Amino acid sequence: LAVYTRRGGSMVTVIAETEVVVPAARLGAKSLPHLLVLYSADRGIIVSGYQFSEMAAVAIPGDAQWLR
């Protein structure tokens, strides 16, 4: 879980292992190992969600605060 500001708004990013949060019956043949959901805390909406292969493939700002 990471929080940061982008374009003047507060953003929350959640990252999880795809196989932990998506039922096996719903995984496609080309599913990737990680799932990211981007939420706008200011607007109260999910902005985006996608699977990715490795952290280098996502654009999370360097000043993001990671919560554990």
C-alpha positions as a printed Julia matrix, in Angstrom:
68×3 Matrix{Float64}:
   0.0     0.0     0.0
   1.43    3.35   -1.01
   0.08    6.91   -0.75
   1.25    9.92   -2.72
   0.13   13.12   -4.42
  -0.21   13.29   -8.17
  -1.63   16.25  -10.11
  -2.69   17.86   -6.85
  -4.71   14.89   -5.6
  -4.18   12.19   -3.0
  -3.66    8.75   -4.53
  -3.59    5.31   -2.94
  -1.96    2.36   -4.71
  -2.55   -1.2    -3.59
  -0.34   -4.02   -4.88
  -0.99   -7.72   -4.32
  -0.02  -11.06   -5.77
  -2.59  -11.82   -8.47
  -3.08  -15.47   -7.47
  -3.88  -14.42   -3.88
  -6.71  -12.01   -4.78
  -8.1   -13.4    -8.05
  -9.79  -16.82   -8.0
  -8.0   -19.41  -10.17
 -11.14  -19.85  -12.29
 -10.92  -16.17  -13.3
  -7.22  -16.09  -14.21
  -6.6   -15.95  -17.93
  -3.92  -17.81  -19.84
  -1.7   -14.7   -19.86
  -2.23  -13.47  -16.3
   0.7   -11.69  -14.69
   2.06  -12.23  -11.16
   1.08   -8.88   -9.6
  -2.1    -6.79   -9.46
  -2.21   -3.01   -8.95
  -5.27   -0.91   -8.1
  -5.01    2.89   -8.14
  -7.58    4.8    -6.06
  -8.22    8.55   -5.92
  -8.83    9.36   -2.25
 -10.06   12.86   -3.15
 -12.68   11.68   -5.63
 -13.51    8.37   -3.96
 -13.08    6.35   -7.17
 -10.88    3.63   -8.59
  -8.79    5.26  -11.3
  -7.15    2.16  -12.75
  -6.36   -1.46  -12.11
  -4.09   -3.82  -13.99
  -1.73   -6.78  -13.74
   2.01   -6.33  -14.14
   5.13   -8.47  -14.3
   7.6    -6.55  -12.09
   7.88   -3.31  -10.11
   9.98   -1.69  -12.85
   6.87   -1.85  -15.07
   4.81    0.54  -12.89
   5.19    4.29  -12.39
   4.94    4.95   -8.66
   6.59    8.24   -7.67
   9.82    8.04   -5.72
   8.34   10.14   -2.91
   5.45    7.69   -2.3
   4.97    6.7     1.34
   4.8     2.9     1.6
   2.61    1.58    4.4
   3.1    -1.91    5.78
